[in-house]
Tab-separated table of C-alpha atoms in Angstrom:
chain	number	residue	atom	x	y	z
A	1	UNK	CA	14.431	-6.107	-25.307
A	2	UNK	CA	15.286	-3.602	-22.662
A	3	UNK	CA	17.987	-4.316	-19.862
A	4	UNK	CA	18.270	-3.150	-16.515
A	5	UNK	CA	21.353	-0.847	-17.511
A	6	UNK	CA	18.900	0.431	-20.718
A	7	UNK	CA	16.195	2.184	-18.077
A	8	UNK	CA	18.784	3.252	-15.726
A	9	UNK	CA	20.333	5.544	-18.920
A	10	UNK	CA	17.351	6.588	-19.757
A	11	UNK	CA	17.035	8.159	-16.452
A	12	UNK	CA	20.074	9.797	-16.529
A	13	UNK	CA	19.677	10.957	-20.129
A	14	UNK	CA	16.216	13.091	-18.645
A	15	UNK	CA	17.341	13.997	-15.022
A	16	UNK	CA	20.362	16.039	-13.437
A	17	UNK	CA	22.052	14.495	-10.782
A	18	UNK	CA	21.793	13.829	-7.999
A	19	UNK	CA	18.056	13.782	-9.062
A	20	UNK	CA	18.971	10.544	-11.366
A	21	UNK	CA	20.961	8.414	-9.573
A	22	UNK	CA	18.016	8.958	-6.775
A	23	UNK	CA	15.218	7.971	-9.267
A	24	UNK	CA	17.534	4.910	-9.892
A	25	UNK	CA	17.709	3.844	-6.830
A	26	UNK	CA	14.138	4.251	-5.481
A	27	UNK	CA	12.787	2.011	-8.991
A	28	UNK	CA	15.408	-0.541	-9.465
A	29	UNK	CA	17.914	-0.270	-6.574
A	30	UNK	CA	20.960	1.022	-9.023
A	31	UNK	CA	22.010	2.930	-5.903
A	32	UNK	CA	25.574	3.412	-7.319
A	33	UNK	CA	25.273	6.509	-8.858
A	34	UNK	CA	23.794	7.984	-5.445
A	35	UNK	CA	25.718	11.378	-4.363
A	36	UNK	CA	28.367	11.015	-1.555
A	37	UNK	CA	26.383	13.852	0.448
A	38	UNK	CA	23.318	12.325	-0.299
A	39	UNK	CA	24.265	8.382	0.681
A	40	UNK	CA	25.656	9.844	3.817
A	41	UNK	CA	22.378	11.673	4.625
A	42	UNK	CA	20.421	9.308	4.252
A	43	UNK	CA	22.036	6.927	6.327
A	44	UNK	CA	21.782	9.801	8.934
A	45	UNK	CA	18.218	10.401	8.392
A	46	UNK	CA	17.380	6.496	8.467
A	47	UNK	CA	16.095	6.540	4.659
A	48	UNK	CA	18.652	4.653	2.740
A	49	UNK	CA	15.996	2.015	2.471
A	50	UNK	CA	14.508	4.221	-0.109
A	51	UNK	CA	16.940	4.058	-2.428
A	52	UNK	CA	17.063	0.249	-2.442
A	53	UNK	CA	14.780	-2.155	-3.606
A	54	UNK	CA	12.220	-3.513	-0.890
A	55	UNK	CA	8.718	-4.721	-0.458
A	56	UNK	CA	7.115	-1.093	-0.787
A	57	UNK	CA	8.197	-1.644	-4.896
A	58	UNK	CA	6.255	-4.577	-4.423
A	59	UNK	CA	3.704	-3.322	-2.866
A	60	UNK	CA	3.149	-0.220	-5.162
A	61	UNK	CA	3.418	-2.681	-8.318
A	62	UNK	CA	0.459	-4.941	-7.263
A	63	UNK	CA	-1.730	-1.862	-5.917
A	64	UNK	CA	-1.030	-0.131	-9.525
A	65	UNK	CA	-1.676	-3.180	-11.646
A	66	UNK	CA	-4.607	-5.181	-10.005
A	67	UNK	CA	-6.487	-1.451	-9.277
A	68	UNK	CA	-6.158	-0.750	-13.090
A	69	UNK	CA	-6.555	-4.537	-14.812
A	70	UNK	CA	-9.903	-5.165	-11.787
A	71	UNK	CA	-11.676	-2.316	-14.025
A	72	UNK	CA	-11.916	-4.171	-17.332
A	73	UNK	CA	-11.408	-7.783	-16.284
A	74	UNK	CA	-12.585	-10.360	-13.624
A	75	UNK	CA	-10.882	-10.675	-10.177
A	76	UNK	CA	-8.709	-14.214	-11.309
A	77	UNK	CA	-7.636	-12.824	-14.211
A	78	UNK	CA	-6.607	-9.448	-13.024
A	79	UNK	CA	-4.792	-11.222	-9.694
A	80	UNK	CA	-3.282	-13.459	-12.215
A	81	UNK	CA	-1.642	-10.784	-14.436
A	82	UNK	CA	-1.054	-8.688	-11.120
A	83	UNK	CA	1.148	-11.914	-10.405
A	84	UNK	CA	2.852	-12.198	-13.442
A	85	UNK	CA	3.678	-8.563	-13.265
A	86	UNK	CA	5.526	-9.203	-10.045
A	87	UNK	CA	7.464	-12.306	-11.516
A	88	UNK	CA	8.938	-10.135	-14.541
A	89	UNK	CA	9.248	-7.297	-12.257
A	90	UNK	CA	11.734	-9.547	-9.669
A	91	UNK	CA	13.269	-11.531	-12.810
A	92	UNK	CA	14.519	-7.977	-13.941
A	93	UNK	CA	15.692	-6.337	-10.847
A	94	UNK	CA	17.458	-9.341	-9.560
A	95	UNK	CA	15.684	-11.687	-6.748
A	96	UNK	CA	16.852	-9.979	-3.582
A	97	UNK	CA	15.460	-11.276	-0.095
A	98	UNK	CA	13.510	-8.001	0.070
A	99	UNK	CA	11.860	-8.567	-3.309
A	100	UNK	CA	11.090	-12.158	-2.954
A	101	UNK	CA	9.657	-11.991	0.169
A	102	UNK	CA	7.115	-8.733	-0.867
A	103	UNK	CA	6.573	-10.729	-3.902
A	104	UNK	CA	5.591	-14.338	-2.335
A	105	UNK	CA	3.197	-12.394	0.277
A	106	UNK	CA	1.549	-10.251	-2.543
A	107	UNK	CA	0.896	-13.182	-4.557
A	108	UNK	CA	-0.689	-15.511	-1.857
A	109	UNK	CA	-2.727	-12.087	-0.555
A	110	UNK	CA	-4.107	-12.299	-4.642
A	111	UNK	CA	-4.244	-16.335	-4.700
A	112	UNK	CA	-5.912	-16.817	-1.506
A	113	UNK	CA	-9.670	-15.213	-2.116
A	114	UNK	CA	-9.354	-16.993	-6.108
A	115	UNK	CA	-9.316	-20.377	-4.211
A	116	UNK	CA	-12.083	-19.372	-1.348
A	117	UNK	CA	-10.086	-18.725	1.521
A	118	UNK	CA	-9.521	-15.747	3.900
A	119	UNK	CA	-5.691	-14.729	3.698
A	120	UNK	CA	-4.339	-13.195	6.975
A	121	UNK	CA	-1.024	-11.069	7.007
A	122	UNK	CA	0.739	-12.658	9.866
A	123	UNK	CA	-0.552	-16.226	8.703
A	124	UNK	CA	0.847	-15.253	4.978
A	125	UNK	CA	3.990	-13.623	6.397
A	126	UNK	CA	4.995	-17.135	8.226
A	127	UNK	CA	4.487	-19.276	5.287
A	128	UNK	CA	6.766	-16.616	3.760
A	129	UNK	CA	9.235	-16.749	5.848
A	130	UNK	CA	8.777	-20.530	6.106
A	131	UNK	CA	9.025	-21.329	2.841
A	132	UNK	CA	12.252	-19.266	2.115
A	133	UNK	CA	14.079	-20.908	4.760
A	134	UNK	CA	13.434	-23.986	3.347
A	135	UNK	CA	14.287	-22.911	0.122
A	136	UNK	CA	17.458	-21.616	1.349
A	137	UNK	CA	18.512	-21.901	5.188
A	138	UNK	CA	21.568	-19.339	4.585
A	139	UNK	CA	18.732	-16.842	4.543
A	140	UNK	CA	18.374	-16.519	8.626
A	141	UNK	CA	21.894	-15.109	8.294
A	142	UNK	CA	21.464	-12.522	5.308
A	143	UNK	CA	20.842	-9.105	7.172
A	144	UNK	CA	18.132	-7.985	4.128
A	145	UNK	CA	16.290	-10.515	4.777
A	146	UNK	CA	16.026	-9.995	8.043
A	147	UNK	CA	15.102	-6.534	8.156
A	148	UNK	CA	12.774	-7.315	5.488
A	149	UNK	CA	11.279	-9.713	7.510
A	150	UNK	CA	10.815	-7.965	10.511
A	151	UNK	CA	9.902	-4.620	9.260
A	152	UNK	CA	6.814	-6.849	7.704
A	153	UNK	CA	6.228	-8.339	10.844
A	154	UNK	CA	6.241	-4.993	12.963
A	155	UNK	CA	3.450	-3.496	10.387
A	156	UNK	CA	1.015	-6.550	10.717
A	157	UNK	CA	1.411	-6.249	14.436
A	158	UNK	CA	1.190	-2.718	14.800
A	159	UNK	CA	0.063	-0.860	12.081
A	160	UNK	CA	-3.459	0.161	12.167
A	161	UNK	CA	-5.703	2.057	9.940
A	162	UNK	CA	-6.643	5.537	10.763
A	163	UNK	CA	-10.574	5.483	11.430
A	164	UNK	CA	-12.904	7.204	8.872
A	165	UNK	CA	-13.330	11.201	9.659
A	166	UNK	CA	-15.257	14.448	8.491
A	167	UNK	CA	-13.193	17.110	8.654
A	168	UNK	CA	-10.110	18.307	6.725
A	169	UNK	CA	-8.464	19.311	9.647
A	170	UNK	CA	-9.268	16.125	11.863
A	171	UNK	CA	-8.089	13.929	8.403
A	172	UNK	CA	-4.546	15.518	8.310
A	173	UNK	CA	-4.150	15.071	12.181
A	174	UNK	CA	-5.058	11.046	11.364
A	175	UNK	CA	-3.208	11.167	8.124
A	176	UNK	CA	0.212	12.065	10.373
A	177	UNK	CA	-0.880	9.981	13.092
A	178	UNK	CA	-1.386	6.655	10.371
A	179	UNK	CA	2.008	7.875	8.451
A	180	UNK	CA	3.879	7.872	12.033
A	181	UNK	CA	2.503	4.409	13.019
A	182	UNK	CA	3.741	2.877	9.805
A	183	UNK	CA	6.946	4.145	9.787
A	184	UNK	CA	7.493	3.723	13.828
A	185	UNK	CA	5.867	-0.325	13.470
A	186	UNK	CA	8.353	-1.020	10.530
A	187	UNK	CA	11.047	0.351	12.913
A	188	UNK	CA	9.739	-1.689	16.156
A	189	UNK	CA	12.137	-5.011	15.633
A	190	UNK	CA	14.465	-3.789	13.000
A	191	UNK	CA	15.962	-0.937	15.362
A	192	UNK	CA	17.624	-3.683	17.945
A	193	UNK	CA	19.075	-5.234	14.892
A	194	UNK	CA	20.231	-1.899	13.215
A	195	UNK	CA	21.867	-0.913	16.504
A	196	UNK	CA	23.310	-4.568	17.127
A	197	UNK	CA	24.921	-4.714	13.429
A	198	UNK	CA	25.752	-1.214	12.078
A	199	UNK	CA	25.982	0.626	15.579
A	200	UNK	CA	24.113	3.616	14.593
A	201	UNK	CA	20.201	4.796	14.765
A	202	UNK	CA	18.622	7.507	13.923
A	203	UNK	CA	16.879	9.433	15.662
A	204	UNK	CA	15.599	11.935	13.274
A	205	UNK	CA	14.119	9.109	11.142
A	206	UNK	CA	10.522	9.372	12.007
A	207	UNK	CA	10.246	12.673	11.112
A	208	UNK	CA	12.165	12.169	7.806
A	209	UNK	CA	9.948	9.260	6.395
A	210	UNK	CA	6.623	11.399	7.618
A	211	UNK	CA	7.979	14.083	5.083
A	212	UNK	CA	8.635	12.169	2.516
A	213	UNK	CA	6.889	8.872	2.693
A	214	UNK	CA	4.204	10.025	0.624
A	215	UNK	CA	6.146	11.082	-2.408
A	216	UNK	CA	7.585	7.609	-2.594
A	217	UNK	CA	4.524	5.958	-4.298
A	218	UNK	CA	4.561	8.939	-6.846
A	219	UNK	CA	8.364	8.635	-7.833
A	220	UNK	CA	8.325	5.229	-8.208
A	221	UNK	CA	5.554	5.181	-10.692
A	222	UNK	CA	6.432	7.950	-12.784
A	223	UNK	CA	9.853	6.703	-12.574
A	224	UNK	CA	8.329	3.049	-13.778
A	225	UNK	CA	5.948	5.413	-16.659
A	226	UNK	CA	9.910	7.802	-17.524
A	227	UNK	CA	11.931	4.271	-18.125
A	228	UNK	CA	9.266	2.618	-20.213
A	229	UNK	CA	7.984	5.680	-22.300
A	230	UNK	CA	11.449	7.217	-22.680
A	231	UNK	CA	12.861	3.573	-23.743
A	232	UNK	CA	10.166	3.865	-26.874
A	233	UNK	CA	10.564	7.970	-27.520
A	234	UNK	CA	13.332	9.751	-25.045
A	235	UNK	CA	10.876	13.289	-25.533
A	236	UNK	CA	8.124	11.273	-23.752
A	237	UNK	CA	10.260	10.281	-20.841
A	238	UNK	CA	11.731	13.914	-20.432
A	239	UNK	CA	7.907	15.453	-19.888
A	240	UNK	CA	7.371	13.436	-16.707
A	241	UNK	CA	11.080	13.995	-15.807
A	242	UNK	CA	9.749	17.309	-15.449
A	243	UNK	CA	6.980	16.514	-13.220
A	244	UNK	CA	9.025	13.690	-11.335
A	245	UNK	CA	11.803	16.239	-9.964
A	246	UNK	CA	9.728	18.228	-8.019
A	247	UNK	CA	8.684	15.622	-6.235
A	248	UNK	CA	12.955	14.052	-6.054
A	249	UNK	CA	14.282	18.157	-5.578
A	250	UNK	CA	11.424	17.832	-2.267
A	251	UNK	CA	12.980	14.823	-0.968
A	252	UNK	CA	16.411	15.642	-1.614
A	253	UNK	CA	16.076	18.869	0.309
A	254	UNK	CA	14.105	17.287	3.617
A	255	UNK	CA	16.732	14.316	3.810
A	256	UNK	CA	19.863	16.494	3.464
A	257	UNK	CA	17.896	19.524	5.870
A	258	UNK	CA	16.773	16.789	8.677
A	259	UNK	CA	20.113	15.233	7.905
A	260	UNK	CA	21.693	18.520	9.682
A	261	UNK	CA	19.720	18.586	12.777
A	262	UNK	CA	21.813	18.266	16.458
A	263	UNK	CA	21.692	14.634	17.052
A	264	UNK	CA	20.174	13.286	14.380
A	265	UNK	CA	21.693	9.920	14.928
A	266	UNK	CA	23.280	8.269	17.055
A	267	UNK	CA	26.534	5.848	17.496
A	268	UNK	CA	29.382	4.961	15.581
């Protein structure tokens, strides 16, 4: 069976660096390999977060896997696998507070309509954060958890949906507009913190994760499709290496550009 350590080589066998050690990072949170110029810029830029595992993995996982088993199978069977999918998933990164927490919320969001009853975030996001406190009280302490926590908390409040348009032009305006309010409601109760414990924000950051927000679904699964399909024939893995650094060379070159702006952050 495949290790952690097996997929991360595999990415490095296909990709240059810093290209690899980016992938890495933005799948399964092996960060290590990660570019001095390129850590550092993405602290300036506000995007480390990127390049470590969070909820988004989560998130992306269950969209992928209950989109494509709902098209051949029945809803409880497809939230089912969908769940088990998550459990391997967090058994083979490592159970970080991020992780667990995406994971617990994406699996009562797929329990709740199986059992008849209407799932709301900010009802499933406190008996999240409930239930991992009482797992484990050292939690309120652990700064991941925290920002994992209240990014979550930020988007239920203040993340809306961009209302249906017509035209291309009016659908990129709400596309930026949507993109902006994620990124700025994930920020809304982690920035105090940020500030408070690291002494440094970024100011640039919004502008950053608007660039390159949307590439992050697409590198993480063809970085998910380059581990598995390179682990069984390396040949297969290098063809989407291919297609997955053009999307990594984009984001490289935004976060070390933006990275360079006058004042891009703030602080210590």
């Amino acid at each position: 069976m495949p290790t952690l350590s097996t997929f991360v080589d595999v990415i490095n066998r296909v990709l240059p660096e810093p290209h690899a050690g980016l992938l890495a990072g933005i799948v399964f949170g092996a960060k290590s390999s990660i570019s001095t110029e390129l850590y550092d810029a993405l602290i300036v830029t506000g995007t480390l977060h990127i390049a470590a595992l969070s909820g988004m993995n989560i998130t992306i996982l269950t969209k992928l896997f209950f989109s494509t088993f709902i098209l051949v199978l029945p809803r409880w069977v497809s939230s089912i696998l969908t769940i088990g999918v998550i459990v391997v998933f967090v058994l083979f990164v490592g159970p970080s507070p991020s992780v667990v927490r995406a994971a617990i919320m994406g699996s009562i969001t797929l329990v709740a309509p199986l059992t008849g009853r209407i799932s709301t975030a900010l009802i499933t996001w406190g008996v999240t954060i409930a239930s991992m406190l009482l797992f484990d009280i050292t939690l309120v302490g652990n700064i991941s958890f925290q920002l994992s926590a209240l990014a979550a908390l930020g988007m239920i409040l203040f993340s809306k949906s961009s209302p249906s348009v017509t035209t291309e032009g009016n659908k990129f305006v709400a596309w930026v507009k949507e993109e902006l309010a994620t990124t700025l409601s994930a920020q809304v109760f982690t920035i105090p913190l940020i500030l408070f414990t690291f002494g440094r924000i970024s100011l640039i950051s919004p502008i950053t994760n608007l660039l390159i927000g949307w590439t992050i679904p697409v590198i993480t699964v063809l970085g998910l499709c380059i581990s598995l399909l390179g682990w069984i024939w390396l040949p297969l893995g290098q063809l989407l290496a291919w297609v997955t650094w053009v999307f990594l060379e984009w984001l490289i070159h935004v976060v070390l550009i933006t990275s360079t702006v006058p004042f891009a952050s703030i602080g210590r």
